[in-house]
Tab-separated table of N, CA and C in Angstrom:
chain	number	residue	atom	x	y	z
U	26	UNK	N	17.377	11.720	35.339
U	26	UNK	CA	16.393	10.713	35.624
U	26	UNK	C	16.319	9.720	34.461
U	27	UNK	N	16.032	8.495	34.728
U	27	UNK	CA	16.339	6.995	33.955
U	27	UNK	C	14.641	7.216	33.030
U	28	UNK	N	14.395	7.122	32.347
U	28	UNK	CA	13.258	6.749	31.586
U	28	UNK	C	13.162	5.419	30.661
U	29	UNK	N	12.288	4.264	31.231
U	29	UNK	CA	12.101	3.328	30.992
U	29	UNK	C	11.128	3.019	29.620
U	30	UNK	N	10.598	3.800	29.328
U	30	UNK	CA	9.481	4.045	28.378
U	30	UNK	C	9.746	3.201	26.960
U	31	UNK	N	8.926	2.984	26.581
U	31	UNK	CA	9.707	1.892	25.152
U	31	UNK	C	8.514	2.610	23.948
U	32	UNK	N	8.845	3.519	23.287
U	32	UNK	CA	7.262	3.824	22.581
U	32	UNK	C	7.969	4.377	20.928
U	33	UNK	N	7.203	5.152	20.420
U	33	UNK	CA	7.729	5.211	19.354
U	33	UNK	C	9.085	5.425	18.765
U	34	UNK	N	9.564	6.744	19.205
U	34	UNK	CA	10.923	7.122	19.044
U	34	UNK	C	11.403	5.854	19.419
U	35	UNK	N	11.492	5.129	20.289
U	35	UNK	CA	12.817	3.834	20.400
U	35	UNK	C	12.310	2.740	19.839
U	36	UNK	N	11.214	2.724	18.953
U	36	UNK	CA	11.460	1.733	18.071
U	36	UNK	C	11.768	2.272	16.760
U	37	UNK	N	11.835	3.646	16.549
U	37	UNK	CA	12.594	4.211	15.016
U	37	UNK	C	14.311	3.489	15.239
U	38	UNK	N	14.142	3.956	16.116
U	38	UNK	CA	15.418	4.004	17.044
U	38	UNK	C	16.185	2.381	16.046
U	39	UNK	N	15.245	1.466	17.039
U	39	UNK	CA	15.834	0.143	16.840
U	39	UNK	C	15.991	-0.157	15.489
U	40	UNK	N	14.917	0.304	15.113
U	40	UNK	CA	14.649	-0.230	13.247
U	40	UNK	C	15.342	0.160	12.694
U	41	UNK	N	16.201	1.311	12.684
U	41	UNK	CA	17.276	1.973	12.319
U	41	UNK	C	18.546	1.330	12.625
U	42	UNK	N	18.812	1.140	13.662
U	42	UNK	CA	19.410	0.289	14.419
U	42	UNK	C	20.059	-1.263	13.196
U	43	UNK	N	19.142	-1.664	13.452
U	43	UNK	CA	19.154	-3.163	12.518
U	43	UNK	C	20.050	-3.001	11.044
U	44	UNK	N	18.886	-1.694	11.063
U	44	UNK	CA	19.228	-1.482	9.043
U	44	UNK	C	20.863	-1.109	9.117
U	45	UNK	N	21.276	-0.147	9.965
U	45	UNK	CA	22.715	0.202	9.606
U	45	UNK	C	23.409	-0.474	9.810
U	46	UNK	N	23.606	-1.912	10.967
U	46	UNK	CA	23.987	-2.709	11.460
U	46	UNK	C	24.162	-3.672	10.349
U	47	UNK	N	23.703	-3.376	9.227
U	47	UNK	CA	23.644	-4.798	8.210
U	47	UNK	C	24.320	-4.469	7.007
U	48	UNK	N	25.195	-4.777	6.432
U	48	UNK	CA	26.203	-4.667	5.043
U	48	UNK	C	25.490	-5.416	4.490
U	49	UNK	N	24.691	-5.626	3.970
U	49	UNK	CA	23.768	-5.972	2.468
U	49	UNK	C	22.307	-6.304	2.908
U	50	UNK	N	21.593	-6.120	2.149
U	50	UNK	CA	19.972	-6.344	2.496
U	50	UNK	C	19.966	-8.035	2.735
U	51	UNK	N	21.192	-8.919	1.906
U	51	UNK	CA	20.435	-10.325	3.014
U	51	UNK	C	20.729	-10.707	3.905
U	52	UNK	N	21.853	-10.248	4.434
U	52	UNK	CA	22.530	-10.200	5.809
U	52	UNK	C	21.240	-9.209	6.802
U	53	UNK	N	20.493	-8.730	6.418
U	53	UNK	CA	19.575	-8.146	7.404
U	53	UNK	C	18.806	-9.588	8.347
U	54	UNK	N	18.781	-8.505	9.696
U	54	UNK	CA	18.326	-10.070	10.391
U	54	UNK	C	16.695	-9.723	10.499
U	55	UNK	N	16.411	-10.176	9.749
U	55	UNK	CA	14.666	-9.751	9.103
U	55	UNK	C	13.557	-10.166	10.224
U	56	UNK	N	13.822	-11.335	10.932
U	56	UNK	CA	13.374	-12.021	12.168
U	56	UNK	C	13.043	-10.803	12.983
U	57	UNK	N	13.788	-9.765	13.668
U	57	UNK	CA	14.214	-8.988	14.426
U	57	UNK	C	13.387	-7.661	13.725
U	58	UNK	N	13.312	-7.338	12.929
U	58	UNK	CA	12.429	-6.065	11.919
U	58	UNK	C	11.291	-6.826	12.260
U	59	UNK	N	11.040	-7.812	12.159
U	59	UNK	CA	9.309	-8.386	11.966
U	59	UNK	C	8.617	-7.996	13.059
U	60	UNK	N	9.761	-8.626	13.949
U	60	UNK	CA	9.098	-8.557	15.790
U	60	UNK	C	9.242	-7.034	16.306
U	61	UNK	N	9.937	-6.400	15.722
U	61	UNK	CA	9.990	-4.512	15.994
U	61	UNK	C	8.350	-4.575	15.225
U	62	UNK	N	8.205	-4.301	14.326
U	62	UNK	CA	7.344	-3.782	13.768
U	62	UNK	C	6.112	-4.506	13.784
U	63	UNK	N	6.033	-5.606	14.712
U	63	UNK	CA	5.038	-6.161	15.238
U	63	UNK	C	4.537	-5.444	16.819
U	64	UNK	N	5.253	-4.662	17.217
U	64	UNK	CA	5.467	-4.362	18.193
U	64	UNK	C	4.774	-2.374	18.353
U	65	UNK	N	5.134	-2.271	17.253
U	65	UNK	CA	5.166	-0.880	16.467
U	65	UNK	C	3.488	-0.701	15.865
U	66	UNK	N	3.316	-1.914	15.948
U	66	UNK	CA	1.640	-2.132	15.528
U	66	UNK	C	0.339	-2.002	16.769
U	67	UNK	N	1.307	-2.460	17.720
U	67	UNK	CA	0.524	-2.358	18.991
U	67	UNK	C	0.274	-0.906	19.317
U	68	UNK	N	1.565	-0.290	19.159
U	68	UNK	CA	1.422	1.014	20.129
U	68	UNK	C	1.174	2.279	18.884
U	69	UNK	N	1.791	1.677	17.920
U	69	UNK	CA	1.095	2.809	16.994
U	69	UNK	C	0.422	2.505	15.751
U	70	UNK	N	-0.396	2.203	15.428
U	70	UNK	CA	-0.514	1.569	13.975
U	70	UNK	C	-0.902	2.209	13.117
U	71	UNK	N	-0.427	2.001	12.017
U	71	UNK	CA	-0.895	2.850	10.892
U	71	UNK	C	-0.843	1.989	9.345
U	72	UNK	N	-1.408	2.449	8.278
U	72	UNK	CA	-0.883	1.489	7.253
U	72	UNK	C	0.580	1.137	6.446
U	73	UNK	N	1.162	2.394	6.906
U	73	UNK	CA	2.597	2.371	6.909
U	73	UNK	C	3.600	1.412	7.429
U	74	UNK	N	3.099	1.224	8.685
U	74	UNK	CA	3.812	0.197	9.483
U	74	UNK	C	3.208	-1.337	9.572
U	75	UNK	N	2.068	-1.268	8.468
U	75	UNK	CA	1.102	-2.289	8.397
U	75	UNK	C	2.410	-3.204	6.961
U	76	UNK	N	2.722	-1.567	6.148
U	76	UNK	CA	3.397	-1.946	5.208
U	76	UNK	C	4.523	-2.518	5.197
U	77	UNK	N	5.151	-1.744	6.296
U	77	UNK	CA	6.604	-2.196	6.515
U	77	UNK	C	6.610	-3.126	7.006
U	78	UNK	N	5.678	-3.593	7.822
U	78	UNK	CA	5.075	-5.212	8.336
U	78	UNK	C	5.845	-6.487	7.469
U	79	UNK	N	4.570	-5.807	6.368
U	79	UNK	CA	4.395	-6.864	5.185
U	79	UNK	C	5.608	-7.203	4.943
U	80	UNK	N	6.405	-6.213	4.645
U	80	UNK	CA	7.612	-6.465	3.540
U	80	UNK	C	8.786	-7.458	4.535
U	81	UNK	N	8.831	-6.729	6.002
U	81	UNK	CA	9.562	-7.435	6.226
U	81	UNK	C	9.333	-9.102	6.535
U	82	UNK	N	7.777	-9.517	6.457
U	82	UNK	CA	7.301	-10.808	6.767
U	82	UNK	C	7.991	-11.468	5.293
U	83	UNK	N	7.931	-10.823	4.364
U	83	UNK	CA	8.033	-11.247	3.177
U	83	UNK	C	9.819	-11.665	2.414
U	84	UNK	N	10.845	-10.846	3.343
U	84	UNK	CA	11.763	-11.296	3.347
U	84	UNK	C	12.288	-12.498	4.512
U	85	UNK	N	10.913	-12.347	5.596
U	85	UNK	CA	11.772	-13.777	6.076
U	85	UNK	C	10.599	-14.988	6.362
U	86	UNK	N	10.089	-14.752	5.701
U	86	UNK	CA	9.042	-15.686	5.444
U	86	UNK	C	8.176	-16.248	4.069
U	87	UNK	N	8.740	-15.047	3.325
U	87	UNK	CA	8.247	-15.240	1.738
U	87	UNK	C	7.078	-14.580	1.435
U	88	UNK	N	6.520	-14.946	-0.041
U	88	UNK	CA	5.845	-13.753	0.385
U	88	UNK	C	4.322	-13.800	0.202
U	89	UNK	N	3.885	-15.217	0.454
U	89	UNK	CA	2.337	-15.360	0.650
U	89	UNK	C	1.945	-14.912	1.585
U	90	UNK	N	2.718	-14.758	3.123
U	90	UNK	CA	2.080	-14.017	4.348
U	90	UNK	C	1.473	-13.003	4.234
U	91	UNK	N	2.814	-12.370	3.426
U	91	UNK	CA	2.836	-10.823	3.204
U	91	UNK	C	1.454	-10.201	1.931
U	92	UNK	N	1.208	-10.837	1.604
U	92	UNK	CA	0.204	-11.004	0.177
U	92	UNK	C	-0.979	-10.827	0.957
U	93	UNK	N	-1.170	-11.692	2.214
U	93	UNK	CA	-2.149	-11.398	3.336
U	93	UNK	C	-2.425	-10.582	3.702
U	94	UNK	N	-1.059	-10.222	4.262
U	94	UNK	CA	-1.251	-8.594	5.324
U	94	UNK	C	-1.804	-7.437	4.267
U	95	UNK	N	-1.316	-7.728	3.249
U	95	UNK	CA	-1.587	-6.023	2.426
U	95	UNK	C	-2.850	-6.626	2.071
U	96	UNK	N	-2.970	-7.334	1.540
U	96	UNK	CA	-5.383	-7.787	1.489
U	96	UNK	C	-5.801	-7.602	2.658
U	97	UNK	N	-5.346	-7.754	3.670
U	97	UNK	CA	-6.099	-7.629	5.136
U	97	UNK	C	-6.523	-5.953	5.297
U	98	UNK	N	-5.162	-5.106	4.724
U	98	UNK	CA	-5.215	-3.455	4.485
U	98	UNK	C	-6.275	-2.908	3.602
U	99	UNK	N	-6.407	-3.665	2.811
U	99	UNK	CA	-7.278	-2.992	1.782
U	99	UNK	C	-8.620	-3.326	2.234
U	100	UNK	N	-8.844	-4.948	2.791
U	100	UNK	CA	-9.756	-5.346	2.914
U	100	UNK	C	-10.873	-4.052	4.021
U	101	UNK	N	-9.628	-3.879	4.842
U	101	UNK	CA	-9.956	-2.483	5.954
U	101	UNK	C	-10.360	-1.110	5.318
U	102	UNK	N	-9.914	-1.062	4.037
U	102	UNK	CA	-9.962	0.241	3.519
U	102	UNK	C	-8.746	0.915	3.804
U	103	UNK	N	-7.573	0.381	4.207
U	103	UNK	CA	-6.733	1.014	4.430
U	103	UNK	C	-5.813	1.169	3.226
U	104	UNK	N	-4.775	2.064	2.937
U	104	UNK	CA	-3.570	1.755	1.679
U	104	UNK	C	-4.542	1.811	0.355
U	105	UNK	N	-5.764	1.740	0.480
U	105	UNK	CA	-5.960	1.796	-1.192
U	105	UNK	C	-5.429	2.704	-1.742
U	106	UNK	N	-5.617	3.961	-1.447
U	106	UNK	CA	-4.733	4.733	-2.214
U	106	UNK	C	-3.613	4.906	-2.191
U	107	UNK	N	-2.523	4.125	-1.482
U	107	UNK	CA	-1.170	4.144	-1.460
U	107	UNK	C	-0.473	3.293	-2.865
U	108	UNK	N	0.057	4.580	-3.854
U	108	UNK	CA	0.489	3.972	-4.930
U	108	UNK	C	1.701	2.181	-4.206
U	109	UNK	N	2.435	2.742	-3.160
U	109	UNK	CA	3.598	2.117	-2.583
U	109	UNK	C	2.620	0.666	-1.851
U	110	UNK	N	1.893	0.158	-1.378
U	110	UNK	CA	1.379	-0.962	-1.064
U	110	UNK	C	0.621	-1.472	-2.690
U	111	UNK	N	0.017	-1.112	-3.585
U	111	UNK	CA	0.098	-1.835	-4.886
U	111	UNK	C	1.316	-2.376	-5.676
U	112	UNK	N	2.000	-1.088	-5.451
U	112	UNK	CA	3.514	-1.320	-5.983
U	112	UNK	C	4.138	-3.111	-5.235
U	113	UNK	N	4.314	-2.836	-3.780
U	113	UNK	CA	4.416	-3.800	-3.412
U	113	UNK	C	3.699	-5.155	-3.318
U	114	UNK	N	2.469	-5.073	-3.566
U	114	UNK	CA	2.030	-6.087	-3.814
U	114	UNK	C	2.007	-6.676	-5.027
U	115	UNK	N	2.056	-5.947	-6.004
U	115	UNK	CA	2.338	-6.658	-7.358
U	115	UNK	C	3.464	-7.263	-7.234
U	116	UNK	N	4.532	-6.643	-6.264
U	116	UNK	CA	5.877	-7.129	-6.679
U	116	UNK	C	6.086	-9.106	-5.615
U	117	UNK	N	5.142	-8.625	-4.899
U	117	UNK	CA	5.015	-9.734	-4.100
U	117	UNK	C	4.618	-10.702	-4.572
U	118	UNK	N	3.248	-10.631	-5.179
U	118	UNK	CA	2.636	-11.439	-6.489
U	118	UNK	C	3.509	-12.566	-7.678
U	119	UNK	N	4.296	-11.384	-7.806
U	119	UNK	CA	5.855	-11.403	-8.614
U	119	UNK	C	6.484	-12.764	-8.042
U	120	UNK	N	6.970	-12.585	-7.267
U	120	UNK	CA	8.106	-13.115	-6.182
U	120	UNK	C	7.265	-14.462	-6.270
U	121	UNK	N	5.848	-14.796	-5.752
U	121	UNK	CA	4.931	-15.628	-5.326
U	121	UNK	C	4.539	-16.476	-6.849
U	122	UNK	N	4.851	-16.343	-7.830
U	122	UNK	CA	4.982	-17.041	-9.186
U	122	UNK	C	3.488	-16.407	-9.593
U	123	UNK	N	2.885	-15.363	-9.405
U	123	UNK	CA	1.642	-15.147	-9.944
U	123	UNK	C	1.741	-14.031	-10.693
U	124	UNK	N	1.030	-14.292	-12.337
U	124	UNK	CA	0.834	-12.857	-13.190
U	124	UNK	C	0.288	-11.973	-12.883
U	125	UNK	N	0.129	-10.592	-12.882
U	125	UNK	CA	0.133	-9.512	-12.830
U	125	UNK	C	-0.408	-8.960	-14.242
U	126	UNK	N	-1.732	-8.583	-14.565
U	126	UNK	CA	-2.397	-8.338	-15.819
U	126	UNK	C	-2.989	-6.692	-15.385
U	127	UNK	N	-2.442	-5.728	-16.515
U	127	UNK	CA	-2.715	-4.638	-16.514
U	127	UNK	C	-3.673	-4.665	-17.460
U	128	UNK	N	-5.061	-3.758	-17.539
U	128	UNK	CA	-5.647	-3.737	-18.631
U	128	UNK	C	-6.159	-2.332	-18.277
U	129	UNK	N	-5.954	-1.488	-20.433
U	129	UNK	CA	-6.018	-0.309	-20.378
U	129	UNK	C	-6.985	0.168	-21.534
U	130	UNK	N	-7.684	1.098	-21.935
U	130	UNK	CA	-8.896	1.674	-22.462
U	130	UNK	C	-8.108	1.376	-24.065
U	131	UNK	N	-6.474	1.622	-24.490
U	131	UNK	CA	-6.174	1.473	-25.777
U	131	UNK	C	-4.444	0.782	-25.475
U	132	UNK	N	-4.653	-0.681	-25.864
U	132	UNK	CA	-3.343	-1.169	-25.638
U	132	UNK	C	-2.079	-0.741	-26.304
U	133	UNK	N	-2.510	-0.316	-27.758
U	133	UNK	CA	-1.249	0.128	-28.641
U	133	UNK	C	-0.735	1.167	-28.344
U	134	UNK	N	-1.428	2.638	-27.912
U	134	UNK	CA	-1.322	3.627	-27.194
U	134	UNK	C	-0.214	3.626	-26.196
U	135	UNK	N	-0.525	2.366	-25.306
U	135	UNK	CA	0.022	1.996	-23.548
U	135	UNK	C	1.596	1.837	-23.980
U	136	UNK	N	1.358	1.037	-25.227
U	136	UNK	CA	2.634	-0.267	-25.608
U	136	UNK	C	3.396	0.966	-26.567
U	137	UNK	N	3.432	1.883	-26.707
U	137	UNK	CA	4.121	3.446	-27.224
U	137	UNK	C	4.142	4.203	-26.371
U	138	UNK	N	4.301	4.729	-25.540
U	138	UNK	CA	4.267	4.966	-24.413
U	138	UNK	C	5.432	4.510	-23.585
U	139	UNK	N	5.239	2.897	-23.496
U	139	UNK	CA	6.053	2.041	-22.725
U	139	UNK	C	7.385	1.956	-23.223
U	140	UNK	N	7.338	1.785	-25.009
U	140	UNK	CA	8.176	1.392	-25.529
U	140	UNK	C	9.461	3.041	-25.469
U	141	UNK	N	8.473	4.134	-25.295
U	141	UNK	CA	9.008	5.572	-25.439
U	141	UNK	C	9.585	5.318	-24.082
U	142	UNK	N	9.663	4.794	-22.585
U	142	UNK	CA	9.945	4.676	-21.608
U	142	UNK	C	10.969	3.625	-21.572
U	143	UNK	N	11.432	2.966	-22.408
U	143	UNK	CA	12.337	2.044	-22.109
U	143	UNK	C	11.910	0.587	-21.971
U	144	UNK	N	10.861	0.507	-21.880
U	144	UNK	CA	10.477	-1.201	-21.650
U	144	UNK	C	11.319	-1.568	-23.300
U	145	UNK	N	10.947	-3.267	-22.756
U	145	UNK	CA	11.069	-3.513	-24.131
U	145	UNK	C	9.857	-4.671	-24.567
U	146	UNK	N	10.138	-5.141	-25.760
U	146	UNK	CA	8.632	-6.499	-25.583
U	146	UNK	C	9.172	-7.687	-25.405
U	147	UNK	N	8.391	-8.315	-24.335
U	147	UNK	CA	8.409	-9.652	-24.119
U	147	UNK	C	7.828	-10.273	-25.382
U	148	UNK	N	6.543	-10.136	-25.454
U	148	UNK	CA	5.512	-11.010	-26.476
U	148	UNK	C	5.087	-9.633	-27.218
U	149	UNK	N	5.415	-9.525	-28.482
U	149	UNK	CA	4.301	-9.152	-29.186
U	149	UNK	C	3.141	-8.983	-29.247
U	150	UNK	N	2.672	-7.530	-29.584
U	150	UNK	CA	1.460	-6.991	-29.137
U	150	UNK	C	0.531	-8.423	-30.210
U	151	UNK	N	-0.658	-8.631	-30.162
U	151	UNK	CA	-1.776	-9.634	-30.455
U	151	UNK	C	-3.028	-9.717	-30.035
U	152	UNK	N	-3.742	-9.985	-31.002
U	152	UNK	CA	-4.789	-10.358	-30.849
U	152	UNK	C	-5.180	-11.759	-30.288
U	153	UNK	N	-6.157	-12.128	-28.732
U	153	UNK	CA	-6.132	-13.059	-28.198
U	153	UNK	C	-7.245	-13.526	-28.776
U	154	UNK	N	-7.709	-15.016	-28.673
U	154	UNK	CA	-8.929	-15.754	-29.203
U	154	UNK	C	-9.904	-15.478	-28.131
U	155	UNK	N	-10.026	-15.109	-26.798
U	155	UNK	CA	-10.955	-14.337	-26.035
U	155	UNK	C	-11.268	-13.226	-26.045
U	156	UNK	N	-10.633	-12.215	-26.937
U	156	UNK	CA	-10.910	-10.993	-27.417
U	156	UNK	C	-10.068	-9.693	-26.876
U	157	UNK	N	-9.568	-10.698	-26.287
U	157	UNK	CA	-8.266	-9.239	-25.637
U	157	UNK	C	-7.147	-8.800	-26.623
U	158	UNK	N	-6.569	-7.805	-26.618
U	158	UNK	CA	-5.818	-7.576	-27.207
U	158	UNK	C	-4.512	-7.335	-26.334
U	159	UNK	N	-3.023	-7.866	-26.296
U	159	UNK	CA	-2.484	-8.175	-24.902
U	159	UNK	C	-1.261	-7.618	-25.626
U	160	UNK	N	-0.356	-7.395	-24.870
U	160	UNK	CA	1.658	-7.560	-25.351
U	160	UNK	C	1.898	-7.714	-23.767
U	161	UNK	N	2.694	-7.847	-23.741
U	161	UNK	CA	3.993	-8.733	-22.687
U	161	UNK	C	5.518	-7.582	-22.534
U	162	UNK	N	5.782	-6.694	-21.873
U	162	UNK	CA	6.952	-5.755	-21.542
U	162	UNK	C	7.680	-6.148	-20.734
U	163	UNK	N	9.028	-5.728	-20.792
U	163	UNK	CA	9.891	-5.783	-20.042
U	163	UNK	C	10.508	-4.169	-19.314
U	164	UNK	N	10.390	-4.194	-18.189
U	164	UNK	CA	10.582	-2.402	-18.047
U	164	UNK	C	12.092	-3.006	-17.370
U	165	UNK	N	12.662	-1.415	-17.284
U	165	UNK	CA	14.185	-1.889	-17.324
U	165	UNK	C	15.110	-2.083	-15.989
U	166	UNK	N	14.019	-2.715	-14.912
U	166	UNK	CA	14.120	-2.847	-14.082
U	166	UNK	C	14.387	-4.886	-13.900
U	167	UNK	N	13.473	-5.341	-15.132
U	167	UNK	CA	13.419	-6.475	-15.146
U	167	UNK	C	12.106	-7.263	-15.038
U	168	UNK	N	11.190	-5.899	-15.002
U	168	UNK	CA	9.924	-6.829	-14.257
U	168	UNK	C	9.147	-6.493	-15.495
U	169	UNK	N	7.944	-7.777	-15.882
U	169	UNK	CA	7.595	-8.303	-17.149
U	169	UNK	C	5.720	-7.678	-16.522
U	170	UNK	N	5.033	-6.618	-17.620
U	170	UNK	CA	4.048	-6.143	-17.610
U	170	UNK	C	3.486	-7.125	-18.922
């Protein structure tokens, strides 16, 4: 018997589909992930797929949309505690030309620590004329804390 049904399993299905179908992440046809997982929202939603949303709005649309969708999550209460939607949104932030300011109970502490981890320094740790005390890292990924 034929089963017409279109529900979760066949959109893993498809999304899977796409991804193997593609020899490099920009050759992905991102258009096609958006509208799956727009689709994937209807019938199942969760913040997961809220996430995977985002990201893929964000490769084919950039990534102020996407900056949306994950505030729209939190705004819900959803993903706050998902280390992986901060992660991504900082990185989106990133992408979107906007700083990203960590602030911690003892900076020199953080900046030993960091430096024991591989970052390296952008800016020299300092004293700011507003009273912060700041440094500037590079972790070895490329991305500037």
């Amino acid at each position: 018997m034929e089963s017409r049904s279109f529900g979760f399993d066949t959109l893993q299905a498809a999304i899977s589909v796409v991804h193997a179908d593609t020899p490099t992440g920009a050759k992905t046809n991102w258009n096609q992930l958006v509208a799956l997982y727009s689709v994937f929202l209807q019938i199942d939603p969760s913040p997961v797929v809220d996430l995977n949303w985002a990201v893929a709005v964000a490769m084919e649309d950039g990534p102020d949309a996407s900056i949306a969708i994950i505030d729209a999550c939190f705004g819900r209460g959803e993903s706050v505690g998902n280390h992986l939607a901060h992660s991504a949104r900082g990185e989106l932030l990133r992408r979107a030309g906007q700083t990203l300011t960590l602030y911690v109970d003892d900076v020199d502490a953080f900046a030993e620590q960091a430096f024991a981890a591989g970052m390296t320094v952008k800016k020299e740790l300092a004293d700011q004329f507003y009273g912060d005390r700041m440094v500037t890292l590079n972790d070895p990924y490329g991305y500037d804390w």
